[in-house]
Short mmCIF file of C-alpha atoms in Angstrom, two decimals:
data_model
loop_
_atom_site.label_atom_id
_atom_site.label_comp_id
_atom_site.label_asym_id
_atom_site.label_seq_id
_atom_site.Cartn_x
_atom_site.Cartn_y
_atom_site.Cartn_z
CA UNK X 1 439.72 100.47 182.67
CA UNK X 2 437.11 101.25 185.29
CA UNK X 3 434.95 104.35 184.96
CA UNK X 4 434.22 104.86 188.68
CA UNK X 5 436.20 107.78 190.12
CA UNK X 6 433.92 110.49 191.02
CA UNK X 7 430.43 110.93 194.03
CA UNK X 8 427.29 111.59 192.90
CA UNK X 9 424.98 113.76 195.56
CA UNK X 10 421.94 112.59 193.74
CA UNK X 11 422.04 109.09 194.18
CA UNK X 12 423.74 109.97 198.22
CA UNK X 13 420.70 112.10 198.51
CA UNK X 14 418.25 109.45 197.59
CA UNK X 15 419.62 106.71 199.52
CA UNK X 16 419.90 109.44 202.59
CA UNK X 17 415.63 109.88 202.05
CA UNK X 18 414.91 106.37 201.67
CA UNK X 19 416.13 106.22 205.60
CA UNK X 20 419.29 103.97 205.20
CA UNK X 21 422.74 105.23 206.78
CA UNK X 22 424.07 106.92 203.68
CA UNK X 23 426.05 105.79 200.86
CA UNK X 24 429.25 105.37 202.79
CA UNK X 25 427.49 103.08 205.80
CA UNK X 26 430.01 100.12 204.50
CA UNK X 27 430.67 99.54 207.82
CA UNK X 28 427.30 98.42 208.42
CA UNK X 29 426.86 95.73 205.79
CA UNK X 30 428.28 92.75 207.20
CA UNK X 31 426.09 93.23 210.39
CA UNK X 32 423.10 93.48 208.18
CA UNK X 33 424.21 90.15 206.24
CA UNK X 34 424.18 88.61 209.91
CA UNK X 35 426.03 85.28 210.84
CA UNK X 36 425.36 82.88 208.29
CA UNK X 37 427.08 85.77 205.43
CA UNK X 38 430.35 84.71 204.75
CA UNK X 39 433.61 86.14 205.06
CA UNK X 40 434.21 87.17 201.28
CA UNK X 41 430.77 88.33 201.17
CA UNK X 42 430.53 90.37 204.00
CA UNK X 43 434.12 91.90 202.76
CA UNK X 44 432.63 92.56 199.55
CA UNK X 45 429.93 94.35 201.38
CA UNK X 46 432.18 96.38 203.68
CA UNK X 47 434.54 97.49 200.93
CA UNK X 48 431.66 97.90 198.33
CA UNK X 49 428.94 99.92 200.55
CA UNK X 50 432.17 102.76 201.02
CA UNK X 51 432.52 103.66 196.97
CA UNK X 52 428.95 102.67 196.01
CA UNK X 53 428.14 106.22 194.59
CA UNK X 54 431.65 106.70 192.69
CA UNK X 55 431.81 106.57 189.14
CA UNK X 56 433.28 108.70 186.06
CA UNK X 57 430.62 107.71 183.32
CA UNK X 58 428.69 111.00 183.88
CA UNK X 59 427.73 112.47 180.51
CA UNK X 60 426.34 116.13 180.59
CA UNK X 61 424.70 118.09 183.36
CA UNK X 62 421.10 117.50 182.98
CA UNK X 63 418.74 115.46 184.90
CA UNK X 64 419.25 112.01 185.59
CA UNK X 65 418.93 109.46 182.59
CA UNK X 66 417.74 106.97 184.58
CA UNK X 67 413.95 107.50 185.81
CA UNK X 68 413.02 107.70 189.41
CA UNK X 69 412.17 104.59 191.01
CA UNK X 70 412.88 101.85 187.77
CA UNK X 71 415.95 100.83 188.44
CA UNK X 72 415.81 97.33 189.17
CA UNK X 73 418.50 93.80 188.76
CA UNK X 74 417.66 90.29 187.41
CA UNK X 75 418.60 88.62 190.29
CA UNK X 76 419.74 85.40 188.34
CA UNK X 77 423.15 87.65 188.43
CA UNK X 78 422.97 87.27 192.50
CA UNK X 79 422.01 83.45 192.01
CA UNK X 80 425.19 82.91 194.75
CA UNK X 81 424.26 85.19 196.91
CA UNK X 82 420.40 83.85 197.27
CA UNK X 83 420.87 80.33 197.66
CA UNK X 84 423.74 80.83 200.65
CA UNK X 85 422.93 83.93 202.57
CA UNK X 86 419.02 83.66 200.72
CA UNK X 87 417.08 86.63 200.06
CA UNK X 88 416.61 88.83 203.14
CA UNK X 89 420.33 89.51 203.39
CA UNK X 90 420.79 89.93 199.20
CA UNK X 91 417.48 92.73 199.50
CA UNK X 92 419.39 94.41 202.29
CA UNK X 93 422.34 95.17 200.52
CA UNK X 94 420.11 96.28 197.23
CA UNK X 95 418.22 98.52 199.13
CA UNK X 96 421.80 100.03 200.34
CA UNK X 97 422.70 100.09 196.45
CA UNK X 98 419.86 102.01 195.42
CA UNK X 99 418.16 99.45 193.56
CA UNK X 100 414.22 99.90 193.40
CA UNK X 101 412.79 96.82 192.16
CA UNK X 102 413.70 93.13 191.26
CA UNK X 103 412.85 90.77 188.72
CA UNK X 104 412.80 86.81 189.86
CA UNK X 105 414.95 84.31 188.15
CA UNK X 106 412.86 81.51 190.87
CA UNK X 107 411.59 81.61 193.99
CA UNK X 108 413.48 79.56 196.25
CA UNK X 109 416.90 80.40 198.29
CA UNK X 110 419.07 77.28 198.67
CA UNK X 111 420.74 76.58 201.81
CA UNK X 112 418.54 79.71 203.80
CA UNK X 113 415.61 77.32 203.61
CA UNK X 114 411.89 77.28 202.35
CA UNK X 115 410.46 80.68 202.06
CA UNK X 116 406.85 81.09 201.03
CA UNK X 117 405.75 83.56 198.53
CA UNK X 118 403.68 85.54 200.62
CA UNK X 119 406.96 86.10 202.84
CA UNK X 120 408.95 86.82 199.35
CA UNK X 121 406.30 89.09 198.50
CA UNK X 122 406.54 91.08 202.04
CA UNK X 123 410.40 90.24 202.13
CA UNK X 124 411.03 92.70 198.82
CA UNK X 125 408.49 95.18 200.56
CA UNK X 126 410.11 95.49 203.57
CA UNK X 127 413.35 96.56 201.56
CA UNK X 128 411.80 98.96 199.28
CA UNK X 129 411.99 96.78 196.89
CA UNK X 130 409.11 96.12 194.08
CA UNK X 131 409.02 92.96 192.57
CA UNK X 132 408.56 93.79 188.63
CA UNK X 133 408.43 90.32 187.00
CA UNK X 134 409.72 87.12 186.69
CA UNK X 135 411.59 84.43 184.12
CA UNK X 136 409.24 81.27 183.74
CA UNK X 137 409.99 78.38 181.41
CA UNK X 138 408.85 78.35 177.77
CA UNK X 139 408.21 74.71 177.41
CA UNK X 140 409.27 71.00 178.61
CA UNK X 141 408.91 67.62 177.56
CA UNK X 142 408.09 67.12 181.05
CA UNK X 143 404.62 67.18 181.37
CA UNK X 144 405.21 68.32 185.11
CA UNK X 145 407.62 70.87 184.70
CA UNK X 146 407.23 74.54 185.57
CA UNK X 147 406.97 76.15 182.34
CA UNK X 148 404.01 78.36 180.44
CA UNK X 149 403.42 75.25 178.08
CA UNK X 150 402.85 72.93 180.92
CA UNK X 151 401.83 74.95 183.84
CA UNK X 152 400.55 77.99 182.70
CA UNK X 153 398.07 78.33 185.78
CA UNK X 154 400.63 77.42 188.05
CA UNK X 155 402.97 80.10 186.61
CA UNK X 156 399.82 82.76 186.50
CA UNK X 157 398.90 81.63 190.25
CA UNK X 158 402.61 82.04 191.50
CA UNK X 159 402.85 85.88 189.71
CA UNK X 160 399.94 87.01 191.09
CA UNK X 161 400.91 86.12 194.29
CA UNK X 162 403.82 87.72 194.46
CA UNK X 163 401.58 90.61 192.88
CA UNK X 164 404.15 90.77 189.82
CA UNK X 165 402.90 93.26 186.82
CA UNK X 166 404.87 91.14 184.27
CA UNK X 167 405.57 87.48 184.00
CA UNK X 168 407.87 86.30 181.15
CA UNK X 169 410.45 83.74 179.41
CA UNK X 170 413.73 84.35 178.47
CA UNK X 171 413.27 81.37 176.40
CA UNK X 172 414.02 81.98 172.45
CA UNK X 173 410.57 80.83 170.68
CA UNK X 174 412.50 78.11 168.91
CA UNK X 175 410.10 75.28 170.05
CA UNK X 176 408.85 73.97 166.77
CA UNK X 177 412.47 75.09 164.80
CA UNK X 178 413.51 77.95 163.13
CA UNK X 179 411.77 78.14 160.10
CA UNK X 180 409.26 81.05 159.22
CA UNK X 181 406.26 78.68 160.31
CA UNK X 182 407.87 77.45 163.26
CA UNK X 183 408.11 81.16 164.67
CA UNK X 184 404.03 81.68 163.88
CA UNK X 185 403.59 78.85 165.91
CA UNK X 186 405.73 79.97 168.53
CA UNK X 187 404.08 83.73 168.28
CA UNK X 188 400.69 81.69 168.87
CA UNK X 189 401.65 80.16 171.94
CA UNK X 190 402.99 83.38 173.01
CA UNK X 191 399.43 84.66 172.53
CA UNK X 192 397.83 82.44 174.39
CA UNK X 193 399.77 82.83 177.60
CA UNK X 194 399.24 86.76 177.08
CA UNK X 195 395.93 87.11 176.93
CA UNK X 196 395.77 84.62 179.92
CA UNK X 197 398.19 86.69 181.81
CA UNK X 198 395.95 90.19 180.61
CA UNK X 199 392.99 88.08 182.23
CA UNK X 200 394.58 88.25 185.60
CA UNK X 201 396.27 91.93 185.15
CA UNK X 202 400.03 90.95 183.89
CA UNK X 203 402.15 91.24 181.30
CA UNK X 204 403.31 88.54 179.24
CA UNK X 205 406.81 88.93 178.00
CA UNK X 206 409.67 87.07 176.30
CA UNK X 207 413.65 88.03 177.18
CA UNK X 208 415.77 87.53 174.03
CA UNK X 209 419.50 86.36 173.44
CA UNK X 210 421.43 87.27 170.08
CA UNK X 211 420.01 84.04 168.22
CA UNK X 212 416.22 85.66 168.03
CA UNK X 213 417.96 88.19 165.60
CA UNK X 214 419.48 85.78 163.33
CA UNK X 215 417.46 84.78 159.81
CA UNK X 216 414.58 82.11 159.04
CA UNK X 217 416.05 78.66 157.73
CA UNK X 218 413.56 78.19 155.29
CA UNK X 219 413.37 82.07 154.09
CA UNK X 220 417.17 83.86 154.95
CA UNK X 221 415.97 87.10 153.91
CA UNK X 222 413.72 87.48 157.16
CA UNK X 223 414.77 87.90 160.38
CA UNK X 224 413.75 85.94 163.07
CA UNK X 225 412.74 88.61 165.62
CA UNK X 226 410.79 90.41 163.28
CA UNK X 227 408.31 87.17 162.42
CA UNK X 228 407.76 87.19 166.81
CA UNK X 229 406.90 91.27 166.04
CA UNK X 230 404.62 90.57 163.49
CA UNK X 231 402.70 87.34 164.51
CA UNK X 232 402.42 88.07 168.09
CA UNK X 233 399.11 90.70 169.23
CA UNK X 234 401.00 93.82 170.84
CA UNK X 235 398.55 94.32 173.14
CA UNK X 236 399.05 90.22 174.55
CA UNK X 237 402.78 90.00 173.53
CA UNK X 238 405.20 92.31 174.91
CA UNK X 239 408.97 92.49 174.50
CA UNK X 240 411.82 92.78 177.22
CA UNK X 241 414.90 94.00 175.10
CA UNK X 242 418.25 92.50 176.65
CA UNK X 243 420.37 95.31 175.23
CA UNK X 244 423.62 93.37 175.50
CA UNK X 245 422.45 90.65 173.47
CA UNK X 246 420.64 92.99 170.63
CA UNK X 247 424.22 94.32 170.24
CA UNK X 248 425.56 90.85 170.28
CA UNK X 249 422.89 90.21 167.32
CA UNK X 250 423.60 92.97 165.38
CA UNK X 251 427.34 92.12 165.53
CA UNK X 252 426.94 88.45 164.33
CA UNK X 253 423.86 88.50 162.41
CA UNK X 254 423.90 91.77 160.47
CA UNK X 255 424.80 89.88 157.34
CA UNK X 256 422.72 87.40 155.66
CA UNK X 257 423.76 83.75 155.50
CA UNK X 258 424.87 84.51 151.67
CA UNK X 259 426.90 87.52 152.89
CA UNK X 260 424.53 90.20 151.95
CA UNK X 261 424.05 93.22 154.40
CA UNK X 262 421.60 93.12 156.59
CA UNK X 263 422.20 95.83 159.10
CA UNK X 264 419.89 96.89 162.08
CA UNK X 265 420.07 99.01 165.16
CA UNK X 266 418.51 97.32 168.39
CA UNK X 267 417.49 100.95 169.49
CA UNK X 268 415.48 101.35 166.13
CA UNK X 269 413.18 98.52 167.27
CA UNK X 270 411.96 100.29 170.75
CA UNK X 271 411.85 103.21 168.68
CA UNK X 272 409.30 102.34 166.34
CA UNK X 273 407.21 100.84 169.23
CA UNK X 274 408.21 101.49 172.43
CA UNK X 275 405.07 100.56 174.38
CA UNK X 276 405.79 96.79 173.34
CA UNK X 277 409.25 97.05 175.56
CA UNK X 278 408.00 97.40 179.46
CA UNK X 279 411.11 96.19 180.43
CA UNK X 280 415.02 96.63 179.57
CA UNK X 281 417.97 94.15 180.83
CA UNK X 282 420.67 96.52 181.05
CA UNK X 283 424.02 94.73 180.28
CA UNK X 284 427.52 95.87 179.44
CA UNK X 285 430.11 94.45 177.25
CA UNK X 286 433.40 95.77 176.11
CA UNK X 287 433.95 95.56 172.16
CA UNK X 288 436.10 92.61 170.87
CA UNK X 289 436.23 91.55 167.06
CA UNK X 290 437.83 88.63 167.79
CA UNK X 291 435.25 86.91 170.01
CA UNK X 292 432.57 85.42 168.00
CA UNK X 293 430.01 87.58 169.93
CA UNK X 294 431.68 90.61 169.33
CA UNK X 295 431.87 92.05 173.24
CA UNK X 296 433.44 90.58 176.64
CA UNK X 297 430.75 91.01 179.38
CA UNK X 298 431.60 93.57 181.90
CA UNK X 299 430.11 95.77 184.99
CA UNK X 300 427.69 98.21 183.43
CA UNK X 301 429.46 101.44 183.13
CA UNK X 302 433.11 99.31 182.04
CA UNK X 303 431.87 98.34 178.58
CA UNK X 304 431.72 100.00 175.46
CA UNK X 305 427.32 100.38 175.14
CA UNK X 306 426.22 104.00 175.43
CA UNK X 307 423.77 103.75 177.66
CA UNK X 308 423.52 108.08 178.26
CA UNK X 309 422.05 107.51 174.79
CA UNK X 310 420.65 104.53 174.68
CA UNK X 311 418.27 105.12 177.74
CA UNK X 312 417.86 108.54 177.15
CA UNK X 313 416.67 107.89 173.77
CA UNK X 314 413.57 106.21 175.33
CA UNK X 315 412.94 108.10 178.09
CA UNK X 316 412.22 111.15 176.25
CA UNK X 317 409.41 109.71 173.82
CA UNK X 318 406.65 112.00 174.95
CA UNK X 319 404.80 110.06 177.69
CA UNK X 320 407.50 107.44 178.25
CA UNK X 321 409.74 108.67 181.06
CA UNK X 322 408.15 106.23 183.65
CA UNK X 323 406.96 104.12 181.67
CA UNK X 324 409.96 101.33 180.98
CA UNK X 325 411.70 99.27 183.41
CA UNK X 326 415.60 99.14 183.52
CA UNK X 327 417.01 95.71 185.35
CA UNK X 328 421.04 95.53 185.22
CA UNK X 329 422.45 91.85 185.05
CA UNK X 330 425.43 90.44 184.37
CA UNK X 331 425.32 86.54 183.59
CA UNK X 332 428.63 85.84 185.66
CA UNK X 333 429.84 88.27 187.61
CA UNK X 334 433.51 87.86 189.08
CA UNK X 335 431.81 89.24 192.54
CA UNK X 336 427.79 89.60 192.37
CA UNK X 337 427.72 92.31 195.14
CA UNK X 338 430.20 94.45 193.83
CA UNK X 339 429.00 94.05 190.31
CA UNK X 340 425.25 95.41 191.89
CA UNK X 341 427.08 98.08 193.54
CA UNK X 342 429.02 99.61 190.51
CA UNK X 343 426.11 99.01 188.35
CA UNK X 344 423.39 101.12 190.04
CA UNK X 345 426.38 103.75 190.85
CA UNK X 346 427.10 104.37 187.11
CA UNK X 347 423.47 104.08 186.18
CA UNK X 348 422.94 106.70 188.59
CA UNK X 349 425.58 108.74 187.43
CA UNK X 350 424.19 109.35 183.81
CA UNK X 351 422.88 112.58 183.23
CA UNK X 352 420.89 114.24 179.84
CA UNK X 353 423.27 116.04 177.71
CA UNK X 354 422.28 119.43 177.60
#
């Protein structure tokens, strides 16, 4: 059942400063997509735009949860949207959603034609957007493909360019296996393309899925994720937590392969050191035993992860509040716009409990 029922005046108030028509301009949106925006899309705009600040998920009456000016979306979630309407048309309707930064998933936009970077770069600008980082390949057997194993000063080049802070993979480090060896070779590639990426002022980071939680062939007492911890430098190596998939991992990996507990809580991990997780992929998924993952992907704000707690949990580490990056995504969404929309409106809604 959806959670969205209620306005929220802060987020209406700072769409209202950021000089856009307001939070119910829906009427607006299509003309903004322009011509080429097609008919679903531009209805999905107009009916979206109208309800974009209405949700029920607010916890408390304290400040905001969510930290001025980090909430951003991987926009591999609006991979339909780019490559038919292409970027200026997707940033538009972010901007209108309240979305402050974006994190690439590529840099091209289909059918809308070549852009360059420097006009991707000026592009986000323009919308008040702030392009945060970007998903590069781990490795290829191509010796020409676009990956940090094959093209690391390629990749480096193209993320400067685009003056990104962090440039990452959301490639699992399983390269050379999944034994405990395999993963210290993995964690010394990894340090290779971060101090290459410090060299030039980034971040290098690596995205996980639930399988980076599961247990070392060779050695089923250790844990995967906590070999990349341990092997990688945390000042070269740095960690963005996709929260769906940690609870995905805990659900099907918090038993050894002999059926001995092995519990853990994702949260305990950013906890313990939070400055090695820059950047959060915020993604929602309703509880079901009976799926082998354990949750049904949803909307963020229709599933069953606390986020009040979750985010608020991290933001109030002394000296943290601005100091993570929170990017909602949803891997298929049944409409990408609307999915944006409700997202940033329930992330908005959160507030400290008192």
């Amino acid at each position: 059942m959806s959670r969205f029922s209620q306005p929220d005046p802060e987020l209406g108030h700072r769409l209202s400063r950021r000089g856009m028509l307001g939070v119910a301009a829906g009427a607006t949106a299509a003309a903004l997509l322009g011509a080429a925006a097609p008919a679903n899309a531009a209805n999905a705009a107009a009916t979206g735009s109208a309800t974009l600040a209405t949700t029920s998920g607010t916890k408390g009456r304290g400040r905001p949860v969510l930290p001025p000016g980090r909430l951003g979306i991987q926009l591999y979630s609006l991979r339909d949207k780019v490559s038919t309407l292409g970027f200026g048309p997707v940033f538009a309707e972010l901007e209108r959603y309240g979305y402050d930064e974006v994190e690439f998933a590529g840099y091209t936009q289909g059918s809308a034609g070549p852009i360059t970077l420097a006009q991707l770069k000026r592009l986000a600008r323009n919308h008040g957007l702030n392009p945060i980082g970007s998903h590069v390949g781990y490795y290829s057997d191509d010796p020409n493909a676009y990956t940090f194993a094959q093209n690391l000063t390629k990749v480096l080049d193209d993320a400067q360019a685009l003056g990104l802070k962090h440039i990452g993979t959301a490639s699992g480090p399983f390269r050379y296996g999944s034994t405990v060896d395999a993963w210290k070779r993995a964690a010394e590639d990894f340090n290779t393309y971060g101090a290459a990426a410090r060299a030039r002022g980034m971040k290098f980071y690596q995205h996980n899925h639930s399988e980076e939680f599961s247990f070392a062939t060779d050695n089923p007492k250790v844990r995967l994720y906590d070999i990349l911890l341990k092997e990688t430098d945390p000042d070269l190596v740095h960690l963005e937590m996709d929260i769906y998939w940690a609870y995905v991992g805990q659900f099907r990996f918090s038993k050894r392969p002999d059926g001995t507990p092995a519990p853990f809580e994702p949260l305990n991990y950013v906890l313990r050191q939070p400055d090695r997780y820059p950047l959060f992929h915020v993604k929602d998924g309703e509880s079901d035993p009976s799926n082998p993952y354990g949750y049904n992907m949803t909307d963020v704000g229709d599933g069953d992860i606390d986020y009040q707690r979750f985010i608020s949990a991290v933001t109030r580490l002394r000296g943290h509040r601005l100091a993570h990056h929170w990017q909602a995504e949803h891997d298929n969404p049944a409409e990408s716009f609307t999915f944006a929309r409700r997202s940033s409106a329930h992330l908005h809604s959160l507030r400290e409990k008192c």
